[in-house]
Coordinates of C-alpha atoms in Angstrom, one line a residue:
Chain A
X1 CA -12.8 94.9 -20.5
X2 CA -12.3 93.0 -23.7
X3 CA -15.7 91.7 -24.0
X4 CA -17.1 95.1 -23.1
X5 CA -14.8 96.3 -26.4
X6 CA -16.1 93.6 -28.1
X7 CA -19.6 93.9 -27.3
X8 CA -19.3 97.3 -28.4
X9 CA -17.6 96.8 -31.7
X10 CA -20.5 94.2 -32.5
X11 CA -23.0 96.3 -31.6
X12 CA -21.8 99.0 -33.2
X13 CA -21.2 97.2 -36.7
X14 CA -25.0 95.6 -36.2
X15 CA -26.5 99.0 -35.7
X16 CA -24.3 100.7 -38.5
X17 CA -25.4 97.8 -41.1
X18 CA -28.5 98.2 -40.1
X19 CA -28.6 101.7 -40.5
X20 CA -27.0 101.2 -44.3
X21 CA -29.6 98.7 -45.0
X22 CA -32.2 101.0 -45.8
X23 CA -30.2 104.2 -46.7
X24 CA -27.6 102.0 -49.0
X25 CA -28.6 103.5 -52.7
X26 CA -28.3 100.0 -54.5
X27 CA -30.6 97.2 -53.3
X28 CA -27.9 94.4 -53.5
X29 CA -25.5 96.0 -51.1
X30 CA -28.6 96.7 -48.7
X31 CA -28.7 93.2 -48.9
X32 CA -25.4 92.7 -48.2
X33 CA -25.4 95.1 -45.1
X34 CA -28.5 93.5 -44.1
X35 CA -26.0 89.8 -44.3
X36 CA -23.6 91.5 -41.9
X37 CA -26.4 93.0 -39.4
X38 CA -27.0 89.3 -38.9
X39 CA -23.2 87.9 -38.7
X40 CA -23.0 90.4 -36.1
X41 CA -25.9 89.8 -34.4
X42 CA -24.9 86.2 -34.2
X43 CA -21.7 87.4 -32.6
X44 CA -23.4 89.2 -29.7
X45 CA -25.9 85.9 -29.1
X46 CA -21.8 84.3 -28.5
X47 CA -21.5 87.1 -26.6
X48 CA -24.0 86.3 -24.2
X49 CA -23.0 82.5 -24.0
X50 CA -25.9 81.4 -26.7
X51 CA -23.2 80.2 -28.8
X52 CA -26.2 77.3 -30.5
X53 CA -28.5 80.3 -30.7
X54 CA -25.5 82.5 -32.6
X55 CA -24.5 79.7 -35.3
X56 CA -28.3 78.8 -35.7
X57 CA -28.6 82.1 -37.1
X58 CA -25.4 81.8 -39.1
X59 CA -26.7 78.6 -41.0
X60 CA -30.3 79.9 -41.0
X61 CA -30.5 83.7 -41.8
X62 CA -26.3 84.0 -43.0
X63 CA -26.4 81.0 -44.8
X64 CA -29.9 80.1 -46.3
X65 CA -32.5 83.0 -46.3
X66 CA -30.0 85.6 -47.0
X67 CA -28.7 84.1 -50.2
X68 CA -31.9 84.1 -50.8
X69 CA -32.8 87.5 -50.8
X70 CA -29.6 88.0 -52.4
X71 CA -30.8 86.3 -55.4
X72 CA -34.1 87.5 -55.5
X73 CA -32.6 90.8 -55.4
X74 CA -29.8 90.2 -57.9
X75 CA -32.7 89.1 -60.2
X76 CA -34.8 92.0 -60.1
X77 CA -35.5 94.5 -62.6
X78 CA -35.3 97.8 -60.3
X79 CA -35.3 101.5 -60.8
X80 CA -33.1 103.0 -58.2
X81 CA -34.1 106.3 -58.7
X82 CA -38.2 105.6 -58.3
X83 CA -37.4 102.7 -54.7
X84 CA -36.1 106.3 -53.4
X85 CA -39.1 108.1 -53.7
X86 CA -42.1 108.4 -51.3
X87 CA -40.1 107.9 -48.3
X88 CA -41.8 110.5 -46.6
X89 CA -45.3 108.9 -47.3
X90 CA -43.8 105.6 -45.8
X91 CA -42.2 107.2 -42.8
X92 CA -45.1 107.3 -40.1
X93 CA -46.0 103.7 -40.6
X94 CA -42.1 102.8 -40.1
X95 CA -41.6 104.9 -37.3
X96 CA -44.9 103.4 -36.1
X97 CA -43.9 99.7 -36.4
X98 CA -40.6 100.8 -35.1
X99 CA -41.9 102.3 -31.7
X100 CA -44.0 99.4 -31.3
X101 CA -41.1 96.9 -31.3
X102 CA -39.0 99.6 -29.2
X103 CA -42.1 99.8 -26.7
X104 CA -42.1 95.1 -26.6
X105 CA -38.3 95.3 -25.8
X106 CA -38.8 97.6 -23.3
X107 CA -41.3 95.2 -21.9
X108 CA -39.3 92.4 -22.2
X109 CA -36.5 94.0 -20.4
X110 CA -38.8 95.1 -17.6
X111 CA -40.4 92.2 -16.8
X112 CA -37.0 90.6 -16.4
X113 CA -35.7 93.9 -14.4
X114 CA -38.6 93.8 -12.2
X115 CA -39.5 90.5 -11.4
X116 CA -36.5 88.8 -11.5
X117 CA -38.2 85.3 -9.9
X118 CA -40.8 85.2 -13.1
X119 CA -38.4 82.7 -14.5
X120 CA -39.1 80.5 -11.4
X121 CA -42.4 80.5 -11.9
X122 CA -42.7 79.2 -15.2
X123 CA -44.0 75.8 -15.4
X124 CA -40.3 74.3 -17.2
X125 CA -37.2 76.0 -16.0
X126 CA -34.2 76.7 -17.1
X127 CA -31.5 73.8 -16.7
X128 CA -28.6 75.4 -15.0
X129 CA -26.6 76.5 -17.3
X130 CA -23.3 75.7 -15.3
X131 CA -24.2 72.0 -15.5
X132 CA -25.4 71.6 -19.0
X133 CA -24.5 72.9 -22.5
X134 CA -26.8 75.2 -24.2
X135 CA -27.2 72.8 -27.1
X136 CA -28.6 70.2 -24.0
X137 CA -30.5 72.6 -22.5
X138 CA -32.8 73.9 -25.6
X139 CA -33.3 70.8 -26.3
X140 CA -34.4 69.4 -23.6
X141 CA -37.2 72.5 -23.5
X142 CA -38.0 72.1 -27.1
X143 CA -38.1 68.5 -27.3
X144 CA -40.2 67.7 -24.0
X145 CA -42.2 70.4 -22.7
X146 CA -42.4 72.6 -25.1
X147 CA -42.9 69.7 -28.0
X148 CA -46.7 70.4 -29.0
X149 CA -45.8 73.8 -30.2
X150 CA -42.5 73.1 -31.4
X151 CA -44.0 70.6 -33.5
X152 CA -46.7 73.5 -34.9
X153 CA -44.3 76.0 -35.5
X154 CA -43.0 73.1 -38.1
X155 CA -46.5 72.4 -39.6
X156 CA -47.1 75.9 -39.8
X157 CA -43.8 76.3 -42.1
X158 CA -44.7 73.4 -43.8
X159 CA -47.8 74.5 -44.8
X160 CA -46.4 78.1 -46.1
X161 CA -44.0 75.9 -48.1
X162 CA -46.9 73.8 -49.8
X163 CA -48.7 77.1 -50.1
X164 CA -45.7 79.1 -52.1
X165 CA -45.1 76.1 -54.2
X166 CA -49.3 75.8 -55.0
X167 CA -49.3 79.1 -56.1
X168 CA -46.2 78.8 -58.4
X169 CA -47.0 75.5 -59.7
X170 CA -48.2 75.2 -63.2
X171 CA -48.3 73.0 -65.5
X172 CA -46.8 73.5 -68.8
X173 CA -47.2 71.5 -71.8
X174 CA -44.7 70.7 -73.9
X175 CA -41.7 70.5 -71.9
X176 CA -38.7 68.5 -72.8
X177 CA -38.3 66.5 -69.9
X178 CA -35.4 63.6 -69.5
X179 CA -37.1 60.5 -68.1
X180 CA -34.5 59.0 -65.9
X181 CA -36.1 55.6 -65.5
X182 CA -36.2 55.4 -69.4
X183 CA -32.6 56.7 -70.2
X184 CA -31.0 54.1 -68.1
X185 CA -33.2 51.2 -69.4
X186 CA -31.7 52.0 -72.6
X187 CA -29.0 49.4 -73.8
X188 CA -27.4 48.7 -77.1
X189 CA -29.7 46.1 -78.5
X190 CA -32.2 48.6 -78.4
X191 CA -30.8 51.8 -79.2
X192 CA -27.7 50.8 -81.7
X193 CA -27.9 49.0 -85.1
X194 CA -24.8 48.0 -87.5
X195 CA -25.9 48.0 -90.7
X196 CA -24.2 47.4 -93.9
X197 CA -24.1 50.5 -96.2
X198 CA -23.4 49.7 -100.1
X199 CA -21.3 51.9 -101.4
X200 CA -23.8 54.7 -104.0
X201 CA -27.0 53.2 -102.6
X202 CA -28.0 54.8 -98.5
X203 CA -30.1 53.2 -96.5
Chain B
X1 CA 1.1 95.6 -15.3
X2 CA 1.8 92.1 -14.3
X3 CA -1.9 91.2 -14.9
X4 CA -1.9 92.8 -18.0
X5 CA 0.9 90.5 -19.1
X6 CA -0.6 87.5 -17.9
X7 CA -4.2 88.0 -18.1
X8 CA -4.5 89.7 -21.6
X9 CA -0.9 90.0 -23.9
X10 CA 1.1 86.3 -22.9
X11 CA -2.7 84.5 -24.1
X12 CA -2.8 86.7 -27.1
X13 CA 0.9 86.1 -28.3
X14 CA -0.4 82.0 -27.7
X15 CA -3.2 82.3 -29.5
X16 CA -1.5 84.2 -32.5
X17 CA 1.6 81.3 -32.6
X18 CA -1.0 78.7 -32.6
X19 CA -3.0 80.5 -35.4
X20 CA 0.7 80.8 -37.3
X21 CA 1.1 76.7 -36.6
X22 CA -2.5 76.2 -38.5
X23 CA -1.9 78.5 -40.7
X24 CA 1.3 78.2 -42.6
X25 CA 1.2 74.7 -42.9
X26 CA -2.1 74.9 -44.8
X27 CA -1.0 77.5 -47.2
X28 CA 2.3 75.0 -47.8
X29 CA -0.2 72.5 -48.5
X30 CA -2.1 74.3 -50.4
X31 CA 1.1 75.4 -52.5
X32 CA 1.4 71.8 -52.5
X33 CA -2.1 70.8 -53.4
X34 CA -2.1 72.7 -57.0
X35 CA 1.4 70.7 -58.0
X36 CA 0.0 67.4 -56.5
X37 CA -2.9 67.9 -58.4
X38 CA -1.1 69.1 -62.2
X39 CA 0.9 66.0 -61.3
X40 CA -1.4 63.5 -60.5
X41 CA -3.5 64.9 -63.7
X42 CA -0.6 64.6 -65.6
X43 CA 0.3 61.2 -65.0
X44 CA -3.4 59.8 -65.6
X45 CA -3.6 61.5 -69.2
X46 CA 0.2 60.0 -69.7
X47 CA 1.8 63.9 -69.5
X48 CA 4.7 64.7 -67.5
X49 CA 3.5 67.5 -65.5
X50 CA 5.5 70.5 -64.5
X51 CA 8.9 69.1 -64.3
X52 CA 10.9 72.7 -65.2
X53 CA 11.5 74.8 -62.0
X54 CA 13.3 73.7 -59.5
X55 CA 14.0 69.3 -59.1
X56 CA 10.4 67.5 -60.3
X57 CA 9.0 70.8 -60.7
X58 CA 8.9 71.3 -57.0
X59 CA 9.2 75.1 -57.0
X60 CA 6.2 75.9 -59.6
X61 CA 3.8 77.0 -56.7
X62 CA 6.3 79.5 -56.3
X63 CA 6.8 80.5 -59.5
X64 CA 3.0 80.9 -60.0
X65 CA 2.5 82.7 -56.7
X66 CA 5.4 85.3 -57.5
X67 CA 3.9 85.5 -61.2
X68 CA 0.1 86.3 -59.5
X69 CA 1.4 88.7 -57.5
X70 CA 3.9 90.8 -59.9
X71 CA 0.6 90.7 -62.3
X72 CA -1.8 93.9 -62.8
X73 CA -5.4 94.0 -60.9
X74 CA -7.6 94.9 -63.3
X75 CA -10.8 96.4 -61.8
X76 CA -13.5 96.0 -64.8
X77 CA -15.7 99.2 -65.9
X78 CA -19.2 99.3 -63.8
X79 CA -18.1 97.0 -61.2
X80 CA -19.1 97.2 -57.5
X81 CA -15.4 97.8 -56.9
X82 CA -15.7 97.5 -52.9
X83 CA -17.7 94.3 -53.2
X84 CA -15.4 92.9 -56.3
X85 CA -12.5 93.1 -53.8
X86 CA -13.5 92.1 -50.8
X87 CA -15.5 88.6 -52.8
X88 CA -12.1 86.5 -53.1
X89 CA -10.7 87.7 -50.0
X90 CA -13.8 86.7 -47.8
X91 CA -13.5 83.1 -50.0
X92 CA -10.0 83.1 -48.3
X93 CA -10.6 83.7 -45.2
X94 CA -13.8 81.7 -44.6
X95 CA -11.4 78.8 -46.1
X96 CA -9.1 79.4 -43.1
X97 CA -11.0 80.6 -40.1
X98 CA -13.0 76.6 -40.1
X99 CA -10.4 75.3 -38.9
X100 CA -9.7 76.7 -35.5
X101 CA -12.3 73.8 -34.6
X102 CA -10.7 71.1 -36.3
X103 CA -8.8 68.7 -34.1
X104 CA -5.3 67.8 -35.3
X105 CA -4.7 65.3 -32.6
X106 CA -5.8 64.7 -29.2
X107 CA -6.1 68.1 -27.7
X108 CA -4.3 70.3 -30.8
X109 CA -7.4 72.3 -31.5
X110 CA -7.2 76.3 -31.2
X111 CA -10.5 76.9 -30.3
X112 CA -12.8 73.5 -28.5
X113 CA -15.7 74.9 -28.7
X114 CA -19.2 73.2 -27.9
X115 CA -20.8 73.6 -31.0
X116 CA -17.7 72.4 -32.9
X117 CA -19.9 70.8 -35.9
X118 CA -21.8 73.5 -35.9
X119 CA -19.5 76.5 -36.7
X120 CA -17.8 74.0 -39.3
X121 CA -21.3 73.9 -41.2
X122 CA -21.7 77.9 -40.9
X123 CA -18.8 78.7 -42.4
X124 CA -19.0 76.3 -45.3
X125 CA -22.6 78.0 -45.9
X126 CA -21.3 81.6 -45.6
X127 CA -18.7 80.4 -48.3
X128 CA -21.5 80.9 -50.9
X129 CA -21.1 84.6 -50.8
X130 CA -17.9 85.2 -51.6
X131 CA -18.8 83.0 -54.5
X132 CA -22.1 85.4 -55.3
X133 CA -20.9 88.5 -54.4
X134 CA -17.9 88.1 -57.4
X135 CA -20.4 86.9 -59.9
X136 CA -22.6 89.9 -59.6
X137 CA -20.1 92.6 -58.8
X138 CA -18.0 91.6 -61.9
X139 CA -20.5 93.3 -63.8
X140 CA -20.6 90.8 -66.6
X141 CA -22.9 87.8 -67.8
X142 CA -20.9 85.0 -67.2
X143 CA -19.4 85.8 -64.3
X144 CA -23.3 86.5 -63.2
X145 CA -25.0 83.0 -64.4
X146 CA -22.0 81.4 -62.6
X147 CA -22.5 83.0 -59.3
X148 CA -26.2 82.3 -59.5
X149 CA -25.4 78.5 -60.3
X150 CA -23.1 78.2 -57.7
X151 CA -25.2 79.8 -54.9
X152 CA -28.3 77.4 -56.5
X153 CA -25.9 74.3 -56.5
X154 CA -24.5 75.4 -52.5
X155 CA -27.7 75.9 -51.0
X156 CA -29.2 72.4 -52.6
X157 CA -25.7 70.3 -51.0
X158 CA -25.7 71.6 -48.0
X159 CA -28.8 70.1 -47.1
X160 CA -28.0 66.9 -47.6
X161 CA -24.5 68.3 -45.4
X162 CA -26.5 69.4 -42.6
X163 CA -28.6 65.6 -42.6
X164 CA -25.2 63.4 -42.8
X165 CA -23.6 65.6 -40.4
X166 CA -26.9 65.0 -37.9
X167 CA -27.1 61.1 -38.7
X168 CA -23.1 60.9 -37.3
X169 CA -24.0 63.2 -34.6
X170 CA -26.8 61.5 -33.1
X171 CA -23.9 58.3 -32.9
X172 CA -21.9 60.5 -31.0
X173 CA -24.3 62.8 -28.7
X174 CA -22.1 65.8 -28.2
X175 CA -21.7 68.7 -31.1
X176 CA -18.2 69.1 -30.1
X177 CA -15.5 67.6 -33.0
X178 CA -12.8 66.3 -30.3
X179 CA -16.0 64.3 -29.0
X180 CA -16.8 63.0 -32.5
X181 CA -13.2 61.6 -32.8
X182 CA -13.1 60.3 -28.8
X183 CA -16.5 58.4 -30.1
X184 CA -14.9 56.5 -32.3
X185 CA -12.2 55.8 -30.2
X186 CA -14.7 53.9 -28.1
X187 CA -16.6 52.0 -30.9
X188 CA -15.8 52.1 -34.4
X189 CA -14.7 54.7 -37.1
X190 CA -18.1 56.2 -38.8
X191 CA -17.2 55.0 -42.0
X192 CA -18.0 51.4 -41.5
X193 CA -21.6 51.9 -39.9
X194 CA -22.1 55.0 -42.0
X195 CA -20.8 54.2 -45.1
X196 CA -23.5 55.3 -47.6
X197 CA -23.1 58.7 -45.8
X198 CA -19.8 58.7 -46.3
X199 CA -20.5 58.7 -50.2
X200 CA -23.0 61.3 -49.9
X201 CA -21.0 63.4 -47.8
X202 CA -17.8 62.8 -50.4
X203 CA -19.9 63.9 -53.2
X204 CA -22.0 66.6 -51.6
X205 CA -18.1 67.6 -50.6
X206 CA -17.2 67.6 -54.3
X207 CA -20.2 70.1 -55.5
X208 CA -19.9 72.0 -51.9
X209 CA -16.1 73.2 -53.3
X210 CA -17.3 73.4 -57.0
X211 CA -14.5 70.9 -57.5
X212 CA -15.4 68.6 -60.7
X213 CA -17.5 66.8 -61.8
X214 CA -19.7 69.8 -60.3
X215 CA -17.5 72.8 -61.1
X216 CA -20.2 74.2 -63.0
X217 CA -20.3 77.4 -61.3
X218 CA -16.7 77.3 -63.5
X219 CA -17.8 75.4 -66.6
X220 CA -15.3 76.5 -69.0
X221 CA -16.9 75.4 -71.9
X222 CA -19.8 77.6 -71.9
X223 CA -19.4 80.5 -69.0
X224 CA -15.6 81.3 -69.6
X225 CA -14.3 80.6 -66.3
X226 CA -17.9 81.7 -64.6
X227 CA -17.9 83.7 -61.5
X228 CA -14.1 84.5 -61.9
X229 CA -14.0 85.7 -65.5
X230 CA -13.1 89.1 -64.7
X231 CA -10.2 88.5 -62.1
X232 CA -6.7 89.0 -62.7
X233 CA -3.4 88.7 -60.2
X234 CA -4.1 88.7 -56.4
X235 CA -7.7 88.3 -56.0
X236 CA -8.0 85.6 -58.4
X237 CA -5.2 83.8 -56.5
X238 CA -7.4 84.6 -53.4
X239 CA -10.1 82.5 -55.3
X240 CA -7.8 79.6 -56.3
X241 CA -6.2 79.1 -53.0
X242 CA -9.5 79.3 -51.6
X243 CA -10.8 76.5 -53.3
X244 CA -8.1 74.3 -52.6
X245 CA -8.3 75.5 -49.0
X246 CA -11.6 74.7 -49.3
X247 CA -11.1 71.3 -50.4
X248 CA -8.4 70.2 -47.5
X249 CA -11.4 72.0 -45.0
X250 CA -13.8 69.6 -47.1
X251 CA -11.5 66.2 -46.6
X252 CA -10.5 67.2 -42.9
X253 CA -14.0 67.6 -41.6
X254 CA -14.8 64.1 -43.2
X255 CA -11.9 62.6 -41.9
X256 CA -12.9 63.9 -38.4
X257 CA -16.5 62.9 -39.0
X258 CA -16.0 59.8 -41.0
X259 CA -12.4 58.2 -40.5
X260 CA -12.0 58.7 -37.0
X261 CA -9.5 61.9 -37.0
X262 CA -5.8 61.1 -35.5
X263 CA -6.9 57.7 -34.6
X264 CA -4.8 54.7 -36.0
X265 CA -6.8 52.2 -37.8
X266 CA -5.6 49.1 -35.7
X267 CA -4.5 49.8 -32.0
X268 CA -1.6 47.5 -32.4
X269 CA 1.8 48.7 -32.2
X270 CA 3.5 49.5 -35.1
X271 CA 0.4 51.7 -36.0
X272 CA 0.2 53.6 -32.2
X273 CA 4.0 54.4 -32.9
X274 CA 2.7 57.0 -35.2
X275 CA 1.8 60.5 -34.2
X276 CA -1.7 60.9 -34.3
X277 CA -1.3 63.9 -36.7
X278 CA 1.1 62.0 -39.4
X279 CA -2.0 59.7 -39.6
X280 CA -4.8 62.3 -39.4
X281 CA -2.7 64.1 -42.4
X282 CA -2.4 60.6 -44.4
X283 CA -6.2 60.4 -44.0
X284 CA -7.1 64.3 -45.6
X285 CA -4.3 63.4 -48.2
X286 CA -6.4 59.8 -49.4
X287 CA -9.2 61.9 -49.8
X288 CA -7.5 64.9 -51.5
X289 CA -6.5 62.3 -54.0
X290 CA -9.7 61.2 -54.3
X291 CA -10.8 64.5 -55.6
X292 CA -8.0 65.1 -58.1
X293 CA -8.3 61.2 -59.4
X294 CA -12.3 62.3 -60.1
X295 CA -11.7 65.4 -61.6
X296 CA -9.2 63.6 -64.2
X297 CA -11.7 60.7 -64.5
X298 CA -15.5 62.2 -64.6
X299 CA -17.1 64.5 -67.1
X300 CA -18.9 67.9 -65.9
X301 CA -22.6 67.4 -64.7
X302 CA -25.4 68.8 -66.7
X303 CA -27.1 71.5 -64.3
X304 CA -30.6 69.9 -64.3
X305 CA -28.6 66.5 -63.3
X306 CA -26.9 68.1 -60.8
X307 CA -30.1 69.4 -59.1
X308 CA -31.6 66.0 -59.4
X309 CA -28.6 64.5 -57.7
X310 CA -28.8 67.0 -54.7
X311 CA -32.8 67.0 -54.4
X312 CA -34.2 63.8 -55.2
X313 CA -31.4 61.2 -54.5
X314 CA -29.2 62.6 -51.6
X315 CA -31.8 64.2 -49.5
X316 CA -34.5 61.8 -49.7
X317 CA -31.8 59.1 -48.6
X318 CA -30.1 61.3 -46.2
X319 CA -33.1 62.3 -44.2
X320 CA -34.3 58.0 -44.5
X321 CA -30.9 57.2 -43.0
X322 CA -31.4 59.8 -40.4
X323 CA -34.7 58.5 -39.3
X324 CA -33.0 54.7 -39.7
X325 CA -30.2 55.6 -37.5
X326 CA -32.4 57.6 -35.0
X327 CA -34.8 54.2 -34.7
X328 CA -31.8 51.9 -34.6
X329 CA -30.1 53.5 -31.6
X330 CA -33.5 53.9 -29.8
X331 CA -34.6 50.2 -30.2
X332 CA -31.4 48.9 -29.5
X333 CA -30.6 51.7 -26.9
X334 CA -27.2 52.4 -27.9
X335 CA -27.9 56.2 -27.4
X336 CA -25.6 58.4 -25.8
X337 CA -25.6 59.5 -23.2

């Protein structure tokens, strides 16, 4: 009964936040709806016993690509007034995407309603789950039989990472830069010098 | 009715006494933290300290909690009020929820979850937001440019966090904290393989809290007070016990990582006569120290400094020890099992 209450009040905050995220009139508190979407989302992943899967998301989406967005938002320059306008012109793509990932779900469910030995047949099963902690078993899947594509899915953020900062990168001339290396090789011989001042005459 | 008693109120009423027992104890030493630290201060720039209410001063928490709380909240014009009250108080209470993982002593932990280290590094990185959230809803500059430093200086330390933390865990083979400590039961504590983690994680601990030689999310001297310039009585208390909460989080989870938790450091007898939680506070008290002796000692960072630190010293040598330690426990097949 209690998880059932809890599942509900998670739910229900996930799908309220998400609901705020695009009708919320400042950007920033989108964002921050958008923040607790995913806290709460995390807390239905503990709800379904993916408790690595739920703080993953904390430290990833909560923690890193949110604050992101946060300050990327915080930084912009936006007219409220003009983001509002030409929602209707954007609403049949959104409902579009939006029954597209309704119609995959559905899918997803079904295949798993319907066939319920698919998983059995799938070249790397799932541990059991009774024997093993979760952290154990996604590991084991990632980091054995599942390792060539793990290992893409890294290259393939690496090479968006090299990509944004090519595209940002220039060079600027001119700069005042500290050169560490230099700094610390100063010492007092070099860089100090008593001298003897006459009184009336300066250096 | 019985099996409403048993099964759902009886573990409840538990659960809250046990959450009371973690509780008021931190907020004591919290209380106790901002004297210790006025003291310690005090006595290494040769001042007394506050030595007026109550014997040695004992009773100024007090008096500064009743003053905070008898004090006006002022809500500044063409502030995000909703999000300017609920930043200090989600500060607060990210401070205190971290440690239902934290083990106190064999088997006091409220909640021993699996992923133990885990949930300790969410919450630290959620405590960014309280942080952000303040700066911009304040609706002023300084209190803007310090939450933007802070969230820039958070992000950049937790990195190198997240390496250490995976370096110790791969010693240890379980995510679970009680395990962390029960793995240095077995061999050593952390700190003597470890040790140049141990700095980084001290350090990356300092700029995680904002505490000085980093505070320059704060940075008097040029922001005001930063991301807490506009906030008066309660909810600035909310901050500042927050960041001293944050700080005993900060030494506890390197005590449990690092120093081996409630574990004596000999197992001879005069040290196993001690409760394993006198000695696990002793241990979060030498580090709290720690911090307050570097904040009297060390002069602010410059930012461009700070980010060095973070990007091109501690996480280059984080991830190298990480790949050392990985190779070391696979050649010499110390891995856990």
């Amino acid at each position: 009964m209690i998880q059932a209450l809890v599942f509900y009040m998670f739910a229900g905050i996930t799908v309220a936040s998400a609901v705020m995220v695009i009708t919320a009139r400042n950007p920033v508190h989108a964002v921050l709806f958008l923040i607790l979407a995913f806290f709460n989302a995390a807390g239905l992943f503990l709800l379904a016993g993916a408790e690595f899967l739920a703080m993953v998301l904390v430290v990833v989406y909560v923690g890193a690509v949110a604050v992101l967005f946060l300050f990327v938002v915080m930084l912009l320059d936006i007219n409220y007034l003009k983001l509002r306008e030409g929602f209707l012109s954007y609403l049949p793509t959104g409902l579009l995407v939006g029954a597209i990932l309704l119609a995959e779900l559905a899918l997803v469910v079904g295949s798993w309603k319907f066939a319920v030995d698919a998983p059995l047949s799938v070249g790397s099963r799932v541990p059991d789950m009774a024997l093993i902690s979760n952290t154990d078993a996604l590991g084991r899947l990632i980091y054995t039989d599942y390792f060539y594509l793990f290992q893409a899915s890294g290259l393939i953020l690496l090479v968006a990472m090299i990509g944004t900062i090519l595209l940002t990168l220039r060079s600027r001339p001119g700069v005042k830069k500290q050169n560490i290396a230099k700094q610390n090789a100063r010492n007092k011989a070099s860089s100090v010098e008593i001298r003897k001042v006459p009184s009336g005459g300066g250096i | 009715m019985a099996e409403l008693w048993t099964g759902y109120v009886w573990p409840t009423v538990i659960i809250v006494a046990e959450i009371i027992a973690i509780v008021l104890p931190l907020l004591i030493g919290v209380a106790y933290l901002t004297y210790a630290e006025r003291k310690v201060i005090g006595a290494m720039q040769l001042r007394k300290g506050p030595n007026t209410v109550g014997p040695f001063g004992l009773l100024q928490p007090m008096a500064d909690g009743a003053k905070l709380f008898l004090k006006e909240i002022i809500i500044p014009q063409g502030a995000s009020k909703a999000v300017f009250l609920i930043a200090p108080a989600l500060t607060f209470t990210l401070a205190l929820v971290a440690w239902a993982v934290i083990p106190v002593n064999q088997g006091w932990v409220l909640a021993n979850i699996n992923v133990g280290v885990l949930y300790l590094f969410a919450i630290s990185s959620l405590g960014v937001y309280g942080i952000i959230m303040a700066g911009w809803a304040s609706n002023s500059k300084y209190a803007f440019l310090g939450g933007l430093r802070s969230a820039a200086q958070m992000v950049s330390y937790e990195v190198s966090i997240g390496f250490v933390m995976i370096s110790v865990l791969l010693c240890v083979g379980s995510l679970n904290l009680s395990d962390v400590v029960h793995a240095q039961e077995k061999g050593m504590w952390f700190i003597i393989p470890h040790f140049p983690l141990f700095i980084i994680f001290y350090i990356s601990g300092l700029a995680e809290t904002n505490r000085s030689p980093f505070d320059l999310p704060e940075g008097e001297t040029e922001l005001v007070a930063g991301y807490m310039v506009e906030y008066t009585a309660m909810p600035f208390a909310l901050f500042f016990l927050g960041e001293y909460a944050n700080m005993f989080l900060m030494s506890a989870t390197i005590t449990t990582l690092f120093l081996g938790g409630w574990l004596p450091p000999l197992h001879m007898v005069p040290f196993t006569w001690v409760p394993g939680v006198i000695w696990f506070i002793l241990k979060v008290c030498v580090l709290l120290f720690g911090m307050l002796w570097v904040r009297a000692t060390m002069p602010r960072y410059r930012y461009d400094q700070l980010m060095r630190l973070g990007w091109k010293v501690f996480l280059p040598f984080s991830l190298g020890w990480l790949i050392l330690t990985a190779g070391v426990l696979e050649v010499t097949g110390w891995l856990p099992k």
